[in-house]
Short mmCIF file of C-alpha atoms and ligand atoms in Angstrom, two decimals:
data_model
loop_
_atom_site.label_atom_id
_atom_site.label_comp_id
_atom_site.label_asym_id
_atom_site.label_seq_id
_atom_site.Cartn_x
_atom_site.Cartn_y
_atom_site.Cartn_z
CA MET A 609 105.55 72.68 114.20
CA LYS A 610 106.96 69.60 115.97
CA ARG A 611 104.88 66.48 116.80
CA ASN A 612 105.08 66.94 120.57
CA GLU A 613 104.51 70.70 120.67
CA ASN A 614 101.15 72.11 121.70
CA CYS A 615 98.88 72.37 118.67
CA TRP A 616 98.53 75.80 117.04
CA CYS A 617 94.73 75.61 117.41
CA GLY A 618 94.79 76.30 121.15
CA SER A 619 93.20 72.98 122.14
CA GLY A 620 96.07 72.30 124.57
CA LYS A 621 96.62 68.91 122.91
CA LYS A 622 99.91 67.78 121.39
CA TYR A 623 100.20 68.57 117.67
CA LYS A 624 100.45 64.88 116.73
CA LYS A 625 97.15 64.15 118.55
CA CYS A 626 95.41 67.22 117.14
CA HIS A 627 95.86 68.98 113.77
CA MET A 628 99.00 67.21 112.46
CA ASP A 629 97.12 64.92 110.05
CA PHE A 630 94.83 67.79 109.11
CA ASP A 631 97.84 69.97 108.19
CA ALA A 632 99.37 67.15 106.16
CA LYS A 633 96.13 66.76 104.19
CA LEU A 634 95.88 70.53 103.70
CA ASP A 635 99.50 70.81 102.51
CA GLU A 636 99.12 67.90 100.09
CA PHE A 637 95.81 69.15 98.67
CA LYS A 638 96.48 70.17 95.09
CA ILE A 639 95.77 73.82 94.41
CA ASP A 640 95.11 75.10 90.88
CA LEU A 641 96.30 78.70 90.72
CA ASN A 642 94.57 79.16 87.36
CA LYS A 643 91.25 78.77 89.19
CA ASN A 644 92.29 81.20 91.93
CA GLN A 645 92.31 78.29 94.34
CA ILE A 646 93.93 79.01 97.70
CA ARG A 647 94.34 77.15 100.99
CA PRO A 648 92.82 78.66 104.16
CA LEU A 649 95.17 79.98 106.86
CA HIS A 650 95.04 78.54 110.38
CA HIS A 651 93.30 81.55 111.94
CA LEU A 652 90.16 80.66 109.90
CA ILE A 653 89.89 77.26 111.60
CA ASN A 654 87.63 77.13 114.66
CA ILE A 655 87.82 74.53 117.42
CA GLU A 656 85.03 73.18 119.65
CA LYS A 657 85.37 76.03 122.17
CA ASP A 658 84.99 78.59 119.36
CA ILE A 659 81.93 76.81 117.92
CA GLU A 660 80.29 76.82 121.36
CA GLY A 661 80.96 80.57 121.60
CA ILE A 662 79.46 81.27 118.17
CA LYS A 663 76.41 79.15 119.04
CA LYS A 664 75.83 81.17 122.22
CA ALA A 665 75.93 84.42 120.24
CA ALA A 666 73.60 82.80 117.69
CA VAL A 667 70.93 81.98 120.29
CA ILE A 668 70.60 85.69 121.10
CA ASN A 669 70.80 86.68 117.44
CA THR A 670 67.97 84.27 116.61
CA GLY A 671 65.90 85.66 119.47
CA ALA A 672 66.28 89.17 118.07
CA LEU A 673 65.25 88.05 114.56
CA ASN A 674 62.23 86.22 116.02
CA LEU A 675 61.25 89.37 117.89
CA MET A 676 61.24 91.31 114.60
CA ALA A 677 58.52 88.99 113.25
CA GLU A 678 56.26 90.03 116.13
CA LEU A 679 56.83 93.75 115.63
CA ILE A 680 56.75 94.12 111.85
CA LYS A 681 53.39 95.52 110.73
CA PRO A 682 52.06 98.42 108.65
CA GLY A 683 52.78 101.80 110.27
CA VAL A 684 55.79 100.68 112.32
CA ASP A 685 59.02 102.60 111.58
CA THR A 686 62.38 100.90 111.27
CA LEU A 687 63.93 102.82 114.17
CA THR A 688 61.39 101.13 116.45
CA LEU A 689 62.60 97.75 115.12
CA ASN A 690 66.21 98.81 115.67
CA ASP A 691 65.57 99.89 119.25
CA ALA A 692 63.73 96.66 120.10
CA ALA A 693 66.51 94.49 118.63
CA HIS A 694 69.17 96.57 120.38
CA GLU A 695 67.41 96.29 123.74
CA PHE A 696 66.92 92.53 123.31
CA ILE A 697 70.58 91.89 122.46
CA VAL A 698 71.99 94.16 125.18
CA SER A 699 69.62 92.78 127.84
CA HIS A 700 71.03 89.32 127.09
CA GLY A 701 74.55 90.55 127.81
CA ALA A 702 75.60 90.70 124.15
CA HIS A 703 76.44 93.45 121.67
CA PRO A 704 74.82 94.35 118.32
CA SER A 705 77.88 94.11 116.07
CA CYS A 706 76.59 96.52 113.39
CA LEU A 707 76.54 99.46 115.82
CA ASP A 708 79.60 101.63 115.09
CA TYR A 709 80.97 98.99 112.71
CA SER A 710 83.04 101.12 110.28
CA GLY A 711 80.84 104.00 111.41
CA PHE A 712 77.46 102.32 110.80
CA PRO A 713 75.12 104.40 113.00
CA LYS A 714 72.50 101.83 114.13
CA SER A 715 72.33 98.33 115.61
CA ILE A 716 70.70 96.40 112.74
CA CYS A 717 70.23 96.77 108.98
CA THR A 718 66.69 97.30 107.64
CA SER A 719 66.43 97.03 103.85
CA ILE A 720 63.02 97.65 102.28
CA ASN A 721 61.88 96.73 98.71
CA ASN A 722 64.52 98.13 96.29
CA VAL A 723 67.11 98.43 99.08
CA VAL A 724 69.59 95.59 98.61
CA CYS A 725 71.32 95.77 102.01
CA HIS A 726 72.75 98.06 104.72
CA GLY A 727 69.55 100.11 105.07
CA ILE A 728 69.83 102.41 108.10
CA PRO A 729 66.90 102.28 110.55
CA SER A 730 65.03 105.59 110.72
CA LYS A 731 61.93 107.15 112.25
CA LYS A 732 61.13 108.35 108.70
CA ASP A 733 60.93 104.84 107.20
CA LYS A 734 57.47 103.52 108.00
CA LEU A 735 56.43 100.09 106.80
CA HIS A 736 53.53 99.71 104.38
CA GLU A 737 51.31 96.71 103.73
CA GLY A 738 52.98 94.56 101.07
CA ASP A 739 56.51 95.88 101.59
CA ILE A 740 59.24 93.27 101.71
CA ILE A 741 61.97 93.96 104.26
CA ASN A 742 65.25 92.28 105.08
CA ILE A 743 66.41 92.50 108.68
CA ASP A 744 70.09 91.69 109.08
CA ILE A 745 71.35 91.22 112.62
CA THR A 746 74.79 90.30 113.90
CA THR A 747 75.43 89.63 117.57
CA ASP A 748 78.74 89.28 119.36
CA LEU A 749 79.17 87.72 122.77
CA ASP A 750 82.51 87.08 124.52
CA GLY A 751 84.35 87.78 121.26
CA TYR A 752 82.28 85.47 119.05
CA PHE A 753 80.06 86.65 116.18
CA ALA A 754 76.84 85.21 114.68
CA ASP A 755 75.37 86.81 111.55
CA ALA A 756 71.98 86.11 109.96
CA SER A 757 69.19 87.84 108.10
CA ARG A 758 65.62 87.10 107.04
CA MET A 759 62.93 88.53 104.81
CA TYR A 760 59.57 89.61 106.26
CA ILE A 761 56.39 90.52 104.36
CA VAL A 762 54.68 93.51 105.95
CA GLY A 763 51.07 92.68 106.76
CA GLY A 764 51.62 89.11 105.54
CA LYS A 765 50.43 89.74 101.97
CA THR A 766 52.25 91.15 98.95
CA THR A 767 52.31 90.87 95.15
CA LEU A 768 52.94 87.51 93.48
CA GLU A 769 56.20 88.91 92.11
CA ALA A 770 57.49 90.01 95.50
CA LYS A 771 56.41 86.78 97.18
CA LYS A 772 58.17 84.70 94.54
CA LEU A 773 61.36 86.77 94.88
CA VAL A 774 61.36 86.28 98.66
CA ASP A 775 60.73 82.52 98.43
CA VAL A 776 63.14 81.83 95.59
CA THR A 777 65.90 83.87 97.26
CA ARG A 778 65.54 81.63 100.31
CA GLU A 779 65.88 78.56 98.05
CA ILE A 780 68.96 80.14 96.47
CA MET A 781 70.54 80.49 99.92
CA GLU A 782 69.67 76.86 100.67
CA VAL A 783 71.23 75.47 97.46
CA GLY A 784 74.31 77.56 98.23
CA ILE A 785 74.50 76.01 101.69
CA LYS A 786 74.09 72.50 100.24
CA ALA A 787 77.09 73.18 98.00
CA ALA A 788 79.35 74.13 100.93
CA LYS A 789 81.40 70.97 101.58
CA PRO A 790 84.75 70.16 103.20
CA TRP A 791 87.64 69.69 100.77
CA HIS A 792 85.67 71.48 98.05
CA PHE A 793 85.99 75.12 97.02
CA VAL A 794 84.00 78.18 98.11
CA GLY A 795 83.17 78.93 94.46
CA ASP A 796 80.81 75.94 94.49
CA ILE A 797 78.45 78.04 96.63
CA GLY A 798 78.27 80.84 94.07
CA ALA A 799 77.94 78.40 91.19
CA ALA A 800 74.86 76.81 92.80
CA CYS A 801 73.29 80.15 93.75
CA GLY A 802 73.91 81.74 90.35
CA GLN A 803 72.40 78.83 88.46
CA LEU A 804 69.14 78.83 90.43
CA ALA A 805 68.86 82.63 90.31
CA ARG A 806 69.21 82.70 86.52
CA ALA A 807 66.79 79.80 86.07
CA ASN A 808 64.21 82.06 87.72
CA GLY A 809 65.08 85.12 85.63
CA TYR A 810 66.76 86.93 88.51
CA SER A 811 70.17 88.60 88.77
CA VAL A 812 72.74 88.11 91.51
CA VAL A 813 74.48 91.03 93.20
CA THR A 814 78.23 90.45 93.00
CA ASP A 815 79.55 93.75 94.42
CA LEU A 816 78.85 92.36 97.91
CA GLY A 817 78.85 88.84 99.28
CA GLY A 818 79.23 86.49 102.21
CA HIS A 819 82.30 86.15 104.38
CA GLY A 820 84.11 84.20 107.00
CA VAL A 821 82.76 84.98 110.48
CA GLY A 822 83.19 83.77 114.05
CA LYS A 823 86.19 85.23 115.85
CA LYS A 824 85.62 88.46 113.89
CA PHE A 825 82.63 90.02 112.09
CA HIS A 826 84.21 89.79 108.65
CA LEU A 827 86.96 87.34 107.72
CA ASP A 828 88.18 85.57 104.58
CA PRO A 829 86.98 84.09 102.36
CA PHE A 830 84.78 86.41 100.33
CA VAL A 831 81.74 84.30 99.44
CA SER A 832 80.51 85.17 95.95
CA HIS A 833 76.95 84.17 95.10
CA ASP A 834 77.61 83.97 91.37
CA CYS A 835 80.94 82.53 90.21
CA PRO A 836 82.47 79.43 88.64
CA ALA A 837 82.59 76.19 90.66
CA ASN A 838 85.95 74.96 91.88
CA THR A 839 87.39 78.43 92.42
CA GLY A 840 88.60 80.43 95.40
CA MET A 841 89.37 79.22 98.91
CA LEU A 842 89.36 75.57 99.86
CA LEU A 843 86.73 74.83 102.53
CA VAL A 844 87.90 72.64 105.39
CA PRO A 845 86.31 71.44 108.65
CA GLY A 846 86.23 74.18 111.29
CA MET A 847 85.71 77.09 108.91
CA VAL A 848 82.68 79.29 109.63
CA LEU A 849 81.16 81.47 106.93
CA THR A 850 77.97 83.14 105.82
CA VAL A 851 75.83 82.38 102.78
CA GLU A 852 73.80 85.51 102.07
CA PRO A 853 72.70 85.91 98.45
CA MET A 854 71.36 89.31 97.39
CA ILE A 855 68.98 88.67 94.49
CA ASN A 856 67.43 91.33 92.25
CA ALA A 857 64.22 91.00 90.25
CA GLY A 858 65.80 93.27 87.62
CA ARG A 859 69.42 93.98 86.82
CA LYS A 860 72.36 93.18 89.11
CA GLN A 861 73.82 96.70 89.27
CA VAL A 862 73.65 98.45 92.64
CA GLU A 863 74.54 101.88 93.98
CA THR A 864 75.43 103.18 97.42
CA ASP A 865 73.70 106.29 98.76
CA ALA A 866 76.16 109.18 98.44
CA TYR A 867 74.75 111.01 101.48
CA ASP A 868 74.56 108.29 104.14
CA GLY A 869 77.42 106.21 102.66
CA TRP A 870 75.63 102.92 103.44
CA THR A 871 72.25 102.28 101.86
CA VAL A 872 72.70 100.01 98.82
CA THR A 873 69.84 100.08 96.29
CA THR A 874 69.20 98.50 92.90
CA LYS A 875 70.20 100.90 90.11
CA ASP A 876 67.07 100.11 88.11
CA GLY A 877 64.76 100.44 91.13
CA SER A 878 63.75 96.77 90.99
CA LEU A 879 62.95 94.72 94.10
CA SER A 880 65.78 92.93 95.91
CA ALA A 881 65.73 90.17 98.52
CA GLN A 882 68.32 88.53 100.78
CA TRP A 883 68.51 85.71 103.31
CA GLU A 884 71.58 84.89 105.38
CA LYS A 885 72.79 82.05 107.57
CA THR A 886 76.07 81.42 109.38
CA ILE A 887 77.34 77.88 108.71
CA LEU A 888 80.15 75.67 110.01
CA ILE A 889 82.04 73.40 107.62
CA THR A 890 82.09 69.94 109.23
CA GLU A 891 83.81 66.63 108.38
CA THR A 892 80.76 65.51 106.38
CA GLY A 893 79.13 68.71 105.11
CA ASN A 894 78.01 71.70 107.09
CA GLU A 895 75.95 72.70 110.11
CA VAL A 896 73.86 75.85 110.42
CA LEU A 897 75.01 77.90 113.43
CA ALA A 898 72.79 80.99 113.00
CA SER A 899 69.65 81.55 110.92
N1 MF3 B 1613 75.42 91.93 108.61
C1 MF3 B 1613 76.00 92.38 107.37
C2 MF3 B 1613 76.62 91.17 106.73
O1 MF3 B 1613 75.91 90.24 106.51
C3 MF3 B 1613 76.99 93.48 107.55
C4 MF3 B 1613 76.39 94.74 107.99
S1 MF3 B 1613 77.65 95.84 108.27
C5 MF3 B 1613 76.84 97.22 108.75
O2 MF3 B 1613 77.79 91.04 106.51
F1 MF3 B 1613 77.77 98.04 109.12
F2 MF3 B 1613 76.11 97.68 107.74
F3 MF3 B 1613 76.04 96.95 109.75
CO1 CO B 1614 74.45 89.94 108.02
CO1 CO B 1615 77.11 88.60 106.70
#
Protein backbone atom coordinates (compact mmCIF):
# COMPACT_ATOMS: atom_id res chain seq x y z
CA MET A 1 0.00 0.00 0.00
CA LYS A 2 1.32 3.46 -0.91
CA ARG A 3 1.92 6.26 1.64
CA ASN A 4 -0.81 8.54 0.28
CA GLU A 5 -3.48 5.89 -0.28
CA ASN A 6 -6.38 5.54 2.13
CA CYS A 7 -5.41 3.22 4.98
CA TRP A 8 -6.63 -0.39 4.80
CA CYS A 9 -8.26 -0.04 8.23
CA GLY A 10 -11.16 2.04 6.95
CA SER A 11 -10.35 5.11 9.07
CA GLY A 12 -10.42 7.32 5.95
CA LYS A 13 -6.95 8.63 6.85
CA LYS A 14 -3.92 8.43 4.58
CA TYR A 15 -1.83 5.30 5.11
CA LYS A 16 1.23 7.32 6.18
CA LYS A 17 -0.82 9.06 8.91
CA CYS A 18 -2.51 5.85 10.04
CA HIS A 19 -1.19 2.25 10.06
CA MET A 20 2.04 2.67 8.04
CA ASP A 21 4.35 2.63 11.07
CA PHE A 22 2.27 -0.12 12.63
CA ASP A 23 2.68 -2.29 9.51
CA ALA A 24 6.43 -1.64 9.46
CA LYS A 25 6.72 -2.76 13.09
CA LEU A 26 4.56 -5.83 12.40
CA ASP A 27 6.61 -6.80 9.32
CA GLU A 28 9.91 -6.38 11.16
CA PHE A 29 8.77 -8.31 14.24
CA LYS A 30 10.77 -11.51 14.34
CA ILE A 31 8.64 -14.62 14.14
CA ASP A 32 9.93 -18.00 15.37
CA LEU A 33 8.23 -20.69 13.31
CA ASN A 34 9.51 -23.37 15.70
CA LYS A 35 7.22 -21.87 18.35
CA ASN A 36 4.27 -21.72 15.96
CA GLN A 37 4.50 -17.95 16.09
CA ILE A 38 2.45 -16.13 13.47
CA ARG A 39 1.59 -12.51 12.71
CA PRO A 40 -2.09 -11.43 12.79
CA LEU A 41 -3.79 -10.48 9.52
CA HIS A 42 -5.28 -7.01 9.07
CA HIS A 43 -8.92 -8.13 9.40
CA LEU A 44 -8.23 -8.94 13.09
CA ILE A 45 -7.32 -5.31 13.83
CA ASN A 46 -10.18 -3.13 15.09
CA ILE A 47 -10.30 0.66 14.88
CA GLU A 48 -12.03 3.14 17.21
CA LYS A 49 -15.39 2.83 15.40
CA ASP A 50 -15.27 -0.97 15.81
CA ILE A 51 -14.40 -0.72 19.51
CA GLU A 52 -17.34 1.63 20.07
CA GLY A 53 -19.61 -0.91 18.34
CA ILE A 54 -18.36 -3.80 20.47
CA LYS A 55 -18.80 -1.70 23.62
CA LYS A 56 -22.43 -0.98 22.71
CA ALA A 57 -23.11 -4.69 22.25
CA ALA A 58 -21.31 -5.32 25.55
CA VAL A 59 -23.58 -2.96 27.52
CA ILE A 60 -26.59 -5.08 26.55
CA ASN A 61 -24.70 -8.33 27.11
CA THR A 62 -23.74 -7.19 30.62
CA GLY A 63 -27.34 -6.24 31.33
CA ALA A 64 -28.47 -9.74 30.38
CA LEU A 65 -25.82 -11.37 32.62
CA ASN A 66 -26.83 -9.09 35.50
CA LEU A 67 -30.46 -10.08 35.00
CA MET A 68 -29.49 -13.75 35.38
CA ALA A 69 -28.20 -13.05 38.91
CA GLU A 70 -31.67 -11.84 39.89
CA LEU A 71 -33.46 -14.86 38.46
CA ILE A 72 -31.20 -17.74 39.48
CA LYS A 73 -32.66 -19.57 42.48
CA PRO A 74 -33.63 -23.12 43.46
CA GLY A 75 -36.56 -24.43 41.41
CA VAL A 76 -36.03 -22.17 38.38
CA ASP A 77 -35.48 -24.03 35.09
CA THR A 78 -32.88 -22.97 32.56
CA LEU A 79 -35.42 -22.34 29.79
CA THR A 80 -36.87 -19.57 31.97
CA LEU A 81 -33.37 -18.03 32.17
CA ASN A 82 -32.99 -18.37 28.40
CA ASP A 83 -36.30 -16.69 27.70
CA ALA A 84 -35.56 -13.79 30.06
CA ALA A 85 -32.12 -13.20 28.52
CA HIS A 86 -33.55 -13.46 25.01
CA GLU A 87 -36.31 -10.96 25.78
CA PHE A 88 -33.84 -8.54 27.40
CA ILE A 89 -31.43 -8.62 24.45
CA VAL A 90 -34.12 -8.37 21.77
CA SER A 91 -35.96 -5.56 23.60
CA HIS A 92 -32.72 -3.56 23.48
CA GLY A 93 -32.59 -3.91 19.71
CA ALA A 94 -29.83 -6.53 19.71
CA HIS A 95 -29.57 -10.23 18.85
CA PRO A 96 -28.54 -13.21 21.01
CA SER A 97 -25.68 -14.56 18.89
CA CYS A 98 -25.92 -18.16 20.14
CA LEU A 99 -29.42 -18.61 18.69
CA ASP A 100 -29.10 -20.64 15.47
CA TYR A 101 -25.30 -20.36 15.61
CA SER A 102 -24.21 -23.55 13.78
CA GLY A 103 -27.65 -24.88 14.69
CA PHE A 104 -27.52 -24.13 18.43
CA PRO A 105 -31.23 -24.14 19.39
CA LYS A 106 -31.39 -21.54 22.20
CA SER A 107 -30.23 -17.99 22.93
CA ILE A 108 -27.74 -18.60 25.77
CA CYS A 109 -25.65 -21.47 27.14
CA THR A 110 -26.48 -22.82 30.61
CA SER A 111 -23.88 -25.25 31.98
CA ILE A 112 -24.56 -26.83 35.37
CA ASN A 113 -22.05 -28.65 37.66
CA ASN A 114 -20.27 -31.30 35.51
CA VAL A 115 -21.31 -29.55 32.28
CA VAL A 116 -18.23 -27.79 30.93
CA CYS A 117 -19.93 -25.55 28.35
CA HIS A 118 -22.62 -25.32 25.64
CA GLY A 119 -25.41 -26.59 27.90
CA ILE A 120 -28.78 -26.16 26.17
CA PRO A 121 -31.48 -24.41 28.22
CA SER A 122 -34.43 -26.71 28.95
CA LYS A 123 -37.65 -26.82 30.95
CA LYS A 124 -36.35 -30.14 32.33
CA ASP A 125 -33.22 -28.65 33.91
CA LYS A 126 -34.28 -27.19 37.24
CA LEU A 127 -31.73 -25.55 39.49
CA HIS A 128 -31.01 -26.99 42.93
CA GLU A 129 -29.56 -25.30 46.00
CA GLY A 130 -25.76 -25.56 45.80
CA ASP A 131 -25.56 -26.11 42.04
CA ILE A 132 -22.91 -24.10 40.23
CA ILE A 133 -23.98 -22.81 36.82
CA ASN A 134 -22.16 -20.99 34.05
CA ILE A 135 -24.25 -18.64 31.93
CA ASP A 136 -22.55 -17.73 28.66
CA ILE A 137 -24.13 -14.93 26.66
CA THR A 138 -23.05 -13.34 23.40
CA THR A 139 -24.82 -10.30 21.98
CA ASP A 140 -24.49 -8.77 18.55
CA LEU A 141 -25.61 -5.29 17.65
CA ASP A 142 -25.06 -3.58 14.27
CA GLY A 143 -22.60 -6.31 13.29
CA TYR A 144 -20.48 -6.19 16.46
CA PHE A 145 -20.19 -9.06 18.95
CA ALA A 146 -19.55 -9.09 22.73
CA ASP A 147 -19.04 -12.44 24.50
CA ALA A 148 -18.88 -13.07 28.26
CA SER A 149 -19.83 -15.64 30.84
CA ARG A 150 -20.06 -15.88 34.62
CA MET A 151 -20.53 -18.50 37.32
CA TYR A 152 -23.50 -18.31 39.70
CA ILE A 153 -24.07 -20.32 42.89
CA VAL A 154 -27.69 -21.40 43.18
CA GLY A 155 -29.13 -20.29 46.51
CA GLY A 156 -25.84 -18.55 47.35
CA LYS A 157 -24.33 -21.48 49.25
CA THR A 158 -22.49 -24.57 48.01
CA THR A 159 -19.75 -26.99 49.09
CA LEU A 160 -16.26 -25.71 49.92
CA GLU A 161 -14.94 -27.63 46.91
CA ALA A 162 -17.40 -26.06 44.48
CA LYS A 163 -16.91 -22.58 45.91
CA LYS A 164 -13.13 -22.89 45.61
CA LEU A 165 -13.41 -24.10 42.00
CA VAL A 166 -15.62 -21.13 41.09
CA ASP A 167 -13.35 -18.58 42.79
CA VAL A 168 -10.06 -20.01 41.56
CA THR A 169 -11.38 -20.30 37.99
CA ARG A 170 -12.14 -16.59 38.10
CA GLU A 171 -8.56 -15.92 39.27
CA ILE A 172 -7.29 -18.11 36.44
CA MET A 173 -9.19 -15.96 33.94
CA GLU A 174 -7.74 -12.83 35.54
CA VAL A 175 -4.11 -14.02 35.39
CA GLY A 176 -4.73 -14.97 31.76
CA ILE A 177 -5.99 -11.45 31.06
CA LYS A 178 -2.96 -9.92 32.82
CA ALA A 179 -0.71 -11.93 30.50
CA ALA A 180 -2.38 -10.55 27.34
CA LYS A 181 -0.01 -7.80 26.17
CA PRO A 182 0.74 -6.05 22.86
CA TRP A 183 3.80 -7.35 21.02
CA HIS A 184 3.72 -10.55 23.08
CA PHE A 185 2.22 -13.89 22.05
CA VAL A 186 -1.22 -15.37 22.71
CA GLY A 187 0.42 -18.44 24.27
CA ASP A 188 1.36 -16.30 27.28
CA ILE A 189 -2.33 -16.36 28.26
CA GLY A 190 -2.46 -20.16 28.35
CA ALA A 191 0.88 -20.39 30.13
CA ALA A 192 -0.41 -18.16 32.97
CA CYS A 193 -3.78 -19.95 33.21
CA GLY A 194 -2.26 -23.43 33.13
CA GLN A 195 0.24 -22.65 35.86
CA LEU A 196 -2.36 -21.34 38.31
CA ALA A 197 -4.78 -24.17 37.54
CA ARG A 198 -2.16 -26.84 38.24
CA ALA A 199 -0.98 -25.08 41.41
CA ASN A 200 -4.53 -25.61 42.68
CA GLY A 201 -4.72 -29.25 41.61
CA TYR A 202 -7.13 -28.55 38.75
CA SER A 203 -7.02 -29.53 35.08
CA VAL A 204 -7.53 -27.25 32.10
CA VAL A 205 -9.81 -28.17 29.21
CA THR A 206 -7.83 -27.84 25.98
CA ASP A 207 -10.34 -29.23 23.45
CA LEU A 208 -12.07 -25.83 23.52
CA GLY A 209 -10.76 -22.33 24.12
CA GLY A 210 -11.08 -18.61 23.63
CA HIS A 211 -11.11 -16.82 20.30
CA GLY A 212 -10.91 -13.58 18.46
CA VAL A 213 -14.27 -11.75 18.52
CA GLY A 214 -15.71 -8.40 17.47
CA LYS A 215 -16.66 -8.18 13.81
CA LYS A 216 -17.61 -11.88 13.97
CA PHE A 217 -18.57 -14.28 16.78
CA HIS A 218 -15.50 -16.48 16.34
CA LEU A 219 -12.25 -15.31 14.76
CA ASP A 220 -8.56 -16.18 15.01
CA PRO A 221 -6.62 -16.66 17.14
CA PHE A 222 -7.60 -19.77 19.07
CA VAL A 223 -6.86 -18.91 22.70
CA SER A 224 -5.57 -21.96 24.56
CA HIS A 225 -5.77 -21.87 28.34
CA ASP A 226 -2.89 -24.29 28.82
CA CYS A 227 0.10 -24.02 26.49
CA PRO A 228 3.71 -22.84 26.39
CA ALA A 229 4.46 -19.11 26.63
CA ASN A 230 5.74 -17.32 23.55
CA THR A 231 3.75 -19.44 21.11
CA GLY A 232 0.98 -18.81 18.61
CA MET A 233 -0.30 -15.51 17.27
CA LEU A 234 1.37 -12.20 18.04
CA LEU A 235 -0.98 -9.87 19.92
CA VAL A 236 -1.04 -6.28 18.67
CA PRO A 237 -3.10 -3.19 19.57
CA GLY A 238 -6.61 -3.35 18.14
CA MET A 239 -7.07 -7.10 18.46
CA VAL A 240 -10.14 -8.23 20.43
CA LEU A 241 -10.31 -11.69 21.96
CA THR A 242 -11.87 -13.71 24.73
CA VAL A 243 -10.21 -15.28 27.75
CA GLU A 244 -12.52 -18.06 28.93
CA PRO A 245 -10.78 -20.87 30.83
CA MET A 246 -12.75 -24.07 31.40
CA ILE A 247 -11.34 -25.65 34.57
CA ASN A 248 -12.14 -29.14 35.87
CA ALA A 249 -11.87 -30.32 39.47
CA GLY A 250 -10.92 -33.76 38.11
CA ARG A 251 -9.40 -34.78 34.80
CA LYS A 252 -9.27 -32.58 31.69
CA GLN A 253 -11.02 -35.00 29.31
CA VAL A 254 -14.45 -33.93 28.04
CA GLU A 255 -17.15 -35.48 25.89
CA THR A 256 -19.93 -34.02 23.75
CA ASP A 257 -23.46 -35.37 24.10
CA ALA A 258 -24.11 -37.65 21.12
CA TYR A 259 -27.85 -36.89 21.06
CA ASP A 260 -27.98 -33.09 21.26
CA GLY A 261 -24.56 -32.57 19.63
CA TRP A 262 -23.70 -29.67 21.98
CA THR A 263 -23.57 -30.35 25.71
CA VAL A 264 -19.94 -30.80 26.77
CA THR A 265 -19.42 -32.64 30.08
CA THR A 266 -16.41 -33.85 32.05
CA LYS A 267 -15.66 -37.49 31.23
CA ASP A 268 -15.07 -38.35 34.88
CA GLY A 269 -18.20 -36.53 36.07
CA SER A 270 -16.18 -33.99 38.08
CA LEU A 271 -17.28 -30.36 38.52
CA SER A 272 -16.24 -27.79 35.93
CA ALA A 273 -16.26 -23.99 36.02
CA GLN A 274 -15.72 -21.21 33.48
CA TRP A 275 -15.55 -17.42 33.39
CA GLU A 276 -15.21 -15.36 30.23
CA LYS A 277 -14.40 -11.77 29.31
CA THR A 278 -13.91 -10.02 25.97
CA ILE A 279 -10.74 -7.91 25.98
CA LEU A 280 -9.10 -5.38 23.66
CA ILE A 281 -5.32 -5.37 23.23
CA THR A 282 -4.19 -1.75 23.71
CA GLU A 283 -0.85 0.07 23.29
CA THR A 284 -0.02 -0.54 26.95
CA GLY A 285 -1.84 -3.75 27.91
CA ASN A 286 -5.49 -4.56 27.55
CA GLU A 287 -8.94 -3.22 28.33
CA VAL A 288 -11.97 -5.31 29.28
CA LEU A 289 -14.82 -4.70 26.81
CA ALA A 290 -17.35 -7.25 28.10
CA SER A 291 -17.56 -9.14 31.40
N1 LIG B 1 -20.30 -18.16 23.83
C1 LIG B 1 -19.52 -19.34 23.52
C2 LIG B 1 -18.08 -18.90 23.47
O1 LIG B 1 -17.63 -18.39 24.43
C3 LIG B 1 -19.95 -19.99 22.24
C4 LIG B 1 -21.28 -20.61 22.32
S1 LIG B 1 -21.66 -21.20 20.78
C5 LIG B 1 -23.17 -21.87 21.00
O2 LIG B 1 -17.40 -18.94 22.49
F1 LIG B 1 -23.56 -22.20 19.82
F2 LIG B 1 -23.07 -22.91 21.82
F3 LIG B 1 -23.98 -20.99 21.53
CO1 LIG C 1 -19.03 -17.14 25.45
CO1 LIG D 1 -16.26 -17.05 23.74
